[in-house]
Amino acid sequence: MPTSRVSPVAESPAVAVSGLVMRYADKVAVDHLDLTVDRHTITAVLGPNGAGKTTTLETCEGYRRPQQGSVSVLGLDPQRQRRDLLPRIGVMLQDGGAWSGVRAMEMLRHIARLHADPLDVDTLGERLGLGDCGRTPYRRLSGGQQQRLKLAMAVVGRPELVFVDEPTAGMDPAARRTTWELLEEMRGDGVTVVLTTHHMDEAERLADWIHIIDHGQLIASGTPPELTRGGTSTIRLVVTKPFPEGAPGSLQEALGHRLDVRTISEVSLLITGPADSTTLATVSGWCERNGVLPESLHLGQRNLEDVFLELTGRELAGRGPAT
């Protein structure tokens, strides 16, 4: 499915953020942030709730004016050159975007009529599984159906660059895979995709490049293999009830300095380092001595979620206040 009208001029990045500062009263949401998004890629921007990623992307989309620093999107200023930029980008909003009483396909047709050369609405609707719910009012759509409609609205105008926020939230596995395939096809057609997601497997599967933001600053960038490289093993210990007081320190002492014990939640610990079968035996023995009943004990290689925990000390949890 052809999806875009890609400009032949591709020397500059699709998105360039330089020294961006954004504040809410006394809170610094974005702190001298620098990042770029190369054209014709899927780039994931990840961060814990409150990290500043939503504010950053809303500034790139032209919804907010930079308080300090600069933002360039497709070589244009999202504020001063907004009229020139809007026909060339698509935005999948986190919330809203459609009237509560409008029928799904009516909304998609309305958005298509706003563009000079839209995709075929029926084909796109069928591809994203909107055919069966096309006459259902937006407010009665399931969360996954609303997400599919918002994605269709973002891409129907054949954008050169599309921002997609939590594109598969609430979707069943089949719809999620269809969405992944559509985004990959768009990249193949030359579209640049900027993705935010709370699903680490989604970022690891789709992204050519990943930026991780925390406390308004860029703390890591790279391809998924680059970020997870290093051969570090991990052990995930999940128990049936909260750990006793001092458990992480006690387990750390049992394992020694070559491994690191980090608390994920009151019932889950992450152990990283050169782990092997002896390490598993040590963890099991510690559980027995401390009256801890494991629900699961898994040894594996470090993945993107492990890297995220190591860098931020926080899980990439579900949605919270957007900042």
Tab-separated table of C-alpha atoms in Angstrom:
chain	number	residue	atom	x	y	z
A	1	MET	CA	0.000	0.000	0.000
A	2	PRO	CA	1.683	3.282	-1.069
A	3	THR	CA	1.525	5.680	1.834
A	4	SER	CA	3.463	8.869	1.256
A	5	ARG	CA	4.640	11.664	-0.965
A	6	VAL	CA	8.273	11.667	0.083
A	7	SER	CA	10.301	14.765	-0.703
A	8	PRO	CA	13.362	14.083	-2.876
A	9	VAL	CA	15.423	16.341	-0.588
A	10	ALA	CA	16.589	14.123	2.267
A	11	GLU	CA	19.876	15.641	3.455
A	12	SER	CA	18.567	17.061	6.731
A	13	PRO	CA	17.142	14.894	9.530
A	14	ALA	CA	13.394	14.406	9.639
A	15	VAL	CA	13.429	15.838	13.170
A	16	ALA	CA	16.185	17.881	14.827
A	17	VAL	CA	15.818	18.997	18.449
A	18	SER	CA	18.596	21.223	19.820
A	19	GLY	CA	18.896	22.535	23.376
A	20	LEU	CA	15.144	22.247	23.992
A	21	VAL	CA	13.947	23.486	27.384
A	22	MET	CA	10.290	23.289	28.461
A	23	ARG	CA	8.958	24.164	31.905
A	24	TYR	CA	5.634	23.885	33.715
A	25	ALA	CA	5.790	26.515	36.477
A	26	ASP	CA	8.835	25.466	38.552
A	27	LYS	CA	9.104	21.995	37.011
A	28	VAL	CA	11.594	21.459	34.185
A	29	ALA	CA	9.929	18.926	31.873
A	30	VAL	CA	12.586	19.038	29.126
A	31	ASP	CA	16.140	19.970	30.082
A	32	HIS	CA	18.424	21.109	27.212
A	33	LEU	CA	17.461	18.111	25.088
A	34	ASP	CA	19.251	17.248	21.849
A	35	LEU	CA	18.093	14.465	19.560
A	36	THR	CA	17.621	13.729	15.869
A	37	VAL	CA	15.428	11.410	13.833
A	38	ASP	CA	16.804	10.202	10.514
A	39	ARG	CA	14.507	10.051	7.511
A	40	HIS	CA	12.959	6.779	6.329
A	41	THR	CA	13.358	5.131	9.748
A	42	ILE	CA	11.195	4.031	12.640
A	43	THR	CA	12.595	5.819	15.683
A	44	ALA	CA	11.262	5.033	19.164
A	45	VAL	CA	11.323	7.684	21.887
A	46	LEU	CA	11.041	5.916	25.237
A	47	GLY	CA	10.907	7.123	28.811
A	48	PRO	CA	9.127	6.623	32.131
A	49	ASN	CA	5.980	8.586	32.854
A	50	GLY	CA	6.963	12.211	33.396
A	51	ALA	CA	10.260	11.876	31.515
A	52	GLY	CA	9.418	14.691	29.078
A	53	LYS	CA	8.861	12.682	25.911
A	54	THR	CA	5.241	13.768	25.351
A	55	THR	CA	6.145	17.444	25.803
A	56	THR	CA	9.039	17.004	23.370
A	57	LEU	CA	6.892	15.396	20.695
A	58	GLU	CA	4.057	17.894	21.126
A	59	THR	CA	6.632	20.634	20.519
A	60	CYS	CA	7.785	18.845	17.371
A	61	GLU	CA	4.167	18.566	16.239
A	62	GLY	CA	3.671	22.298	16.701
A	63	TYR	CA	1.294	22.150	19.669
A	64	ARG	CA	3.798	23.856	21.972
A	65	ARG	CA	6.286	26.675	21.383
A	66	PRO	CA	9.884	26.026	22.516
A	67	GLN	CA	10.737	28.091	25.575
A	68	GLN	CA	14.427	27.678	24.818
A	69	GLY	CA	16.325	25.930	22.040
A	70	SER	CA	15.028	24.982	18.601
A	71	VAL	CA	13.039	22.312	16.802
A	72	SER	CA	13.080	21.522	13.080
A	73	VAL	CA	10.707	19.059	11.411
A	74	LEU	CA	11.245	18.167	7.746
A	75	GLY	CA	13.466	21.250	7.608
A	76	LEU	CA	10.656	23.529	8.804
A	77	ASP	CA	9.873	25.396	12.018
A	78	PRO	CA	6.691	23.770	13.465
A	79	GLN	CA	5.506	27.172	14.719
A	80	ARG	CA	6.473	29.727	12.061
A	81	GLN	CA	5.961	27.377	9.092
A	82	ARG	CA	3.060	25.362	10.468
A	83	ARG	CA	0.844	25.774	7.389
A	84	ASP	CA	3.570	24.341	5.179
A	85	LEU	CA	4.335	21.504	7.581
A	86	LEU	CA	0.849	20.231	8.448
A	87	PRO	CA	0.068	18.661	5.040
A	88	ARG	CA	3.312	16.677	5.253
A	89	ILE	CA	2.919	15.077	8.698
A	90	GLY	CA	0.462	12.781	10.419
A	91	VAL	CA	-0.192	12.716	14.154
A	92	MET	CA	-1.795	9.915	16.121
A	93	LEU	CA	-2.937	11.637	19.303
A	94	GLN	CA	-2.728	9.986	22.711
A	95	ASP	CA	-6.309	10.980	23.508
A	96	GLY	CA	-9.201	12.384	21.504
A	97	GLY	CA	-9.038	13.270	17.826
A	98	ALA	CA	-12.569	12.173	16.935
A	99	TRP	CA	-16.044	13.398	17.904
A	100	SER	CA	-17.789	11.090	20.355
A	101	GLY	CA	-20.905	10.571	18.208
A	102	VAL	CA	-19.281	10.253	14.791
A	103	ARG	CA	-19.200	6.852	13.104
A	104	ALA	CA	-15.736	5.411	12.560
A	105	MET	CA	-15.665	5.363	8.760
A	106	GLU	CA	-17.449	8.727	8.554
A	107	MET	CA	-14.646	10.230	10.600
A	108	LEU	CA	-11.993	8.618	8.426
A	109	ARG	CA	-13.694	9.870	5.223
A	110	HIS	CA	-13.900	13.374	6.673
A	111	ILE	CA	-10.159	13.388	7.428
A	112	ALA	CA	-9.387	11.992	3.972
A	113	ARG	CA	-11.289	14.856	2.305
A	114	LEU	CA	-8.967	17.334	4.024
A	115	HIS	CA	-5.999	15.995	2.019
A	116	ALA	CA	-5.132	16.496	-1.633
A	117	ASP	CA	-4.208	12.879	-2.390
A	118	PRO	CA	-5.464	10.580	0.361
A	119	LEU	CA	-5.204	6.828	0.516
A	120	ASP	CA	-8.239	4.806	-0.483
A	121	VAL	CA	-10.412	4.978	2.628
A	122	ASP	CA	-12.157	1.629	2.162
A	123	THR	CA	-8.893	-0.221	1.602
A	124	LEU	CA	-7.243	1.394	4.627
A	125	GLY	CA	-10.297	0.778	6.816
A	126	GLU	CA	-10.404	-2.862	5.798
A	127	ARG	CA	-6.672	-3.258	6.374
A	128	LEU	CA	-6.990	-1.965	9.944
A	129	GLY	CA	-10.122	-3.956	10.706
A	130	LEU	CA	-12.509	-0.999	10.748
A	131	GLY	CA	-14.965	-2.553	8.317
A	132	ASP	CA	-16.943	-4.388	10.996
A	133	CYS	CA	-17.227	-1.322	13.226
A	134	GLY	CA	-17.403	1.351	10.529
A	135	ARG	CA	-20.947	2.390	11.453
A	136	THR	CA	-20.335	2.332	15.216
A	137	PRO	CA	-20.125	5.714	17.000
A	138	TYR	CA	-16.640	6.516	18.249
A	139	ARG	CA	-17.687	6.529	21.912
A	140	ARG	CA	-18.913	2.918	21.592
A	141	LEU	CA	-15.739	1.584	20.001
A	142	SER	CA	-13.436	-0.547	22.119
A	143	GLY	CA	-10.087	0.926	23.120
A	144	GLY	CA	-8.324	-1.100	20.444
A	145	GLN	CA	-10.807	-0.015	17.754
A	146	GLN	CA	-10.342	3.624	18.722
A	147	GLN	CA	-6.575	3.174	18.403
A	148	ARG	CA	-6.958	1.673	14.935
A	149	LEU	CA	-9.163	4.554	13.822
A	150	LYS	CA	-6.711	7.136	15.168
A	151	LEU	CA	-3.865	5.396	13.335
A	152	ALA	CA	-5.884	5.384	10.110
A	153	MET	CA	-6.624	9.102	10.543
A	154	ALA	CA	-2.898	9.787	10.982
A	155	VAL	CA	-1.774	7.978	7.816
A	156	VAL	CA	-4.681	8.507	5.392
A	157	GLY	CA	-3.157	11.744	4.048
A	158	ARG	CA	0.064	9.998	2.886
A	159	PRO	CA	2.376	11.836	5.320
A	160	GLU	CA	6.139	11.992	4.914
A	161	LEU	CA	6.473	11.825	8.683
A	162	VAL	CA	4.031	10.334	11.162
A	163	PHE	CA	4.056	10.563	14.963
A	164	VAL	CA	2.343	7.567	16.562
A	165	ASP	CA	1.673	7.530	20.297
A	166	GLU	CA	0.981	4.123	21.870
A	167	PRO	CA	-0.301	2.759	18.529
A	168	THR	CA	-1.268	-0.709	19.796
A	169	ALA	CA	-2.667	0.117	23.240
A	170	GLY	CA	-5.755	-1.998	23.892
A	171	MET	CA	-5.384	-4.066	20.710
A	172	ASP	CA	-5.671	-7.829	20.528
A	173	PRO	CA	-2.600	-9.758	19.254
A	174	ALA	CA	-3.870	-9.981	15.653
A	175	ALA	CA	-4.598	-6.249	15.399
A	176	ARG	CA	-1.270	-5.486	17.027
A	177	ARG	CA	0.601	-7.514	14.417
A	178	THR	CA	-1.361	-5.850	11.596
A	179	THR	CA	-0.381	-2.434	12.976
A	180	TRP	CA	3.265	-3.460	13.143
A	181	GLU	CA	3.161	-4.644	9.542
A	182	LEU	CA	1.561	-1.380	8.388
A	183	LEU	CA	4.214	0.726	10.133
A	184	GLU	CA	6.971	-1.418	8.619
A	185	GLU	CA	5.413	-1.045	5.156
A	186	MET	CA	5.271	2.713	5.620
A	187	ARG	CA	8.969	2.770	6.443
A	188	GLY	CA	9.608	0.664	3.340
A	189	ASP	CA	7.722	3.272	1.291
A	190	GLY	CA	10.008	6.013	2.633
A	191	VAL	CA	7.860	7.337	5.469
A	192	THR	CA	9.568	8.365	8.702
A	193	VAL	CA	7.836	7.055	11.835
A	194	VAL	CA	8.365	8.466	15.332
A	195	LEU	CA	7.007	5.990	17.852
A	196	THR	CA	6.287	6.184	21.559
A	197	THR	CA	5.268	3.006	23.331
A	198	HIS	CA	5.206	1.342	26.723
A	199	HIS	CA	5.730	-2.080	25.111
A	200	MET	CA	9.432	-2.928	25.068
A	201	ASP	CA	8.915	-5.809	22.647
A	202	GLU	CA	7.210	-3.400	20.249
A	203	ALA	CA	10.138	-0.974	20.312
A	204	GLU	CA	12.652	-3.808	19.976
A	205	ARG	CA	10.741	-5.288	17.023
A	206	LEU	CA	10.042	-2.086	15.083
A	207	ALA	CA	12.667	0.541	15.826
A	208	ASP	CA	15.755	1.176	13.735
A	209	TRP	CA	16.905	3.631	16.391
A	210	ILE	CA	15.900	4.226	20.004
A	211	HIS	CA	16.199	7.355	22.156
A	212	ILE	CA	15.689	6.913	25.918
A	213	ILE	CA	14.721	10.058	27.848
A	214	ASP	CA	14.574	10.524	31.605
A	215	HIS	CA	14.103	13.712	33.645
A	216	GLY	CA	13.927	15.674	30.408
A	217	GLN	CA	17.362	14.583	29.198
A	218	LEU	CA	18.599	12.101	26.615
A	219	ILE	CA	20.346	9.312	28.541
A	220	ALA	CA	20.926	6.735	25.776
A	221	SER	CA	20.595	6.324	22.020
A	222	GLY	CA	21.309	3.486	19.631
A	223	THR	CA	19.944	0.567	17.695
A	224	PRO	CA	18.287	-2.212	19.735
A	225	PRO	CA	21.342	-4.515	19.320
A	226	GLU	CA	23.701	-1.706	20.361
A	227	LEU	CA	21.702	-0.932	23.495
A	228	THR	CA	21.398	-4.568	24.575
A	229	ARG	CA	24.945	-5.581	23.653
A	230	GLY	CA	27.334	-6.785	26.327
A	231	GLY	CA	26.435	-10.392	27.005
A	232	THR	CA	25.120	-9.622	30.485
A	233	SER	CA	22.782	-12.268	31.840
A	234	THR	CA	19.703	-11.539	33.882
A	235	ILE	CA	17.684	-13.432	36.441
A	236	ARG	CA	14.111	-12.375	37.115
A	237	LEU	CA	12.794	-13.514	40.469
A	238	VAL	CA	9.050	-13.148	41.017
A	239	VAL	CA	7.565	-14.290	44.336
A	240	THR	CA	4.067	-14.964	45.599
A	241	LYS	CA	3.998	-12.275	48.307
A	242	PRO	CA	6.066	-9.150	49.101
A	243	PHE	CA	9.703	-9.678	49.962
A	244	PRO	CA	10.749	-9.395	53.624
A	245	GLU	CA	12.384	-6.154	54.698
A	246	GLY	CA	15.998	-5.887	53.563
A	247	ALA	CA	15.631	-8.636	50.974
A	248	PRO	CA	17.585	-6.952	48.137
A	249	GLY	CA	20.565	-6.265	50.396
A	250	SER	CA	20.494	-9.774	51.851
A	251	LEU	CA	20.391	-11.369	48.408
A	252	GLN	CA	23.130	-9.039	47.177
A	253	GLU	CA	25.362	-10.218	50.022
A	254	ALA	CA	24.671	-13.853	49.165
A	255	LEU	CA	25.494	-13.339	45.491
A	256	GLY	CA	28.590	-11.172	45.904
A	257	HIS	CA	29.783	-8.055	44.126
A	258	ARG	CA	29.901	-9.559	40.600
A	259	LEU	CA	26.112	-9.354	40.299
A	260	ASP	CA	23.699	-6.473	40.866
A	261	VAL	CA	20.309	-6.847	42.559
A	262	ARG	CA	17.641	-4.297	41.670
A	263	THR	CA	14.076	-4.047	42.984
A	264	ILE	CA	11.446	-3.974	40.239
A	265	SER	CA	8.399	-4.191	42.500
A	266	GLU	CA	7.485	-5.482	45.946
A	267	VAL	CA	7.287	-9.012	44.490
A	268	SER	CA	9.966	-8.874	41.794
A	269	LEU	CA	13.757	-8.536	41.697
A	270	LEU	CA	16.129	-8.253	38.723
A	271	ILE	CA	19.630	-9.692	39.039
A	272	THR	CA	22.168	-8.736	36.359
A	273	GLY	CA	25.718	-9.869	35.740
A	274	PRO	CA	27.617	-13.045	34.834
A	275	ALA	CA	24.886	-15.421	35.998
A	276	ASP	CA	24.986	-19.201	35.552
A	277	SER	CA	23.509	-22.373	37.073
A	278	THR	CA	25.440	-21.769	40.319
A	279	THR	CA	23.821	-18.341	40.576
A	280	LEU	CA	20.395	-19.918	40.214
A	281	ALA	CA	21.234	-22.360	42.988
A	282	THR	CA	22.362	-19.480	45.234
A	283	VAL	CA	19.105	-17.601	44.608
A	284	SER	CA	17.053	-20.737	45.288
A	285	GLY	CA	18.951	-21.373	48.531
A	286	TRP	CA	18.439	-17.769	49.626
A	287	CYS	CA	14.690	-18.125	48.989
A	288	GLU	CA	14.565	-21.293	51.119
A	289	ARG	CA	16.490	-19.728	54.015
A	290	ASN	CA	14.286	-16.612	54.003
A	291	GLY	CA	10.935	-18.354	53.611
A	292	VAL	CA	10.385	-16.837	50.173
A	293	LEU	CA	8.262	-18.853	47.724
A	294	PRO	CA	9.233	-18.153	44.086
A	295	GLU	CA	6.458	-17.874	41.539
A	296	SER	CA	9.002	-17.807	38.702
A	297	LEU	CA	12.790	-17.784	38.384
A	298	HIS	CA	14.013	-17.062	34.866
A	299	LEU	CA	17.552	-16.868	33.502
A	300	GLY	CA	18.035	-15.071	30.191
A	301	GLN	CA	20.041	-12.512	28.236
A	302	ARG	CA	19.632	-8.790	28.776
A	303	ASN	CA	16.847	-7.270	26.691
A	304	LEU	CA	15.650	-3.724	26.084
A	305	GLU	CA	13.490	-3.712	29.199
A	306	ASP	CA	16.519	-4.676	31.298
A	307	VAL	CA	18.531	-1.830	29.747
A	308	PHE	CA	15.703	0.581	30.476
A	309	LEU	CA	15.606	-0.486	34.133
A	310	GLU	CA	19.373	-0.177	34.444
A	311	LEU	CA	19.379	3.334	32.979
A	312	THR	CA	16.317	4.813	34.676
A	313	GLY	CA	15.778	2.665	37.742
A	314	ARG	CA	12.107	2.600	36.814
A	315	GLU	CA	9.809	0.341	34.862
A	316	LEU	CA	8.266	1.612	31.642
A	317	ALA	CA	4.824	1.407	33.207
A	318	GLY	CA	1.485	2.207	31.619
A	319	ARG	CA	0.204	5.685	30.960
A	320	GLY	CA	0.292	8.321	33.608
A	321	PRO	CA	0.210	12.091	33.385
A	322	ALA	CA	1.596	13.160	30.033
A	323	THR	CA	4.716	15.303	30.295
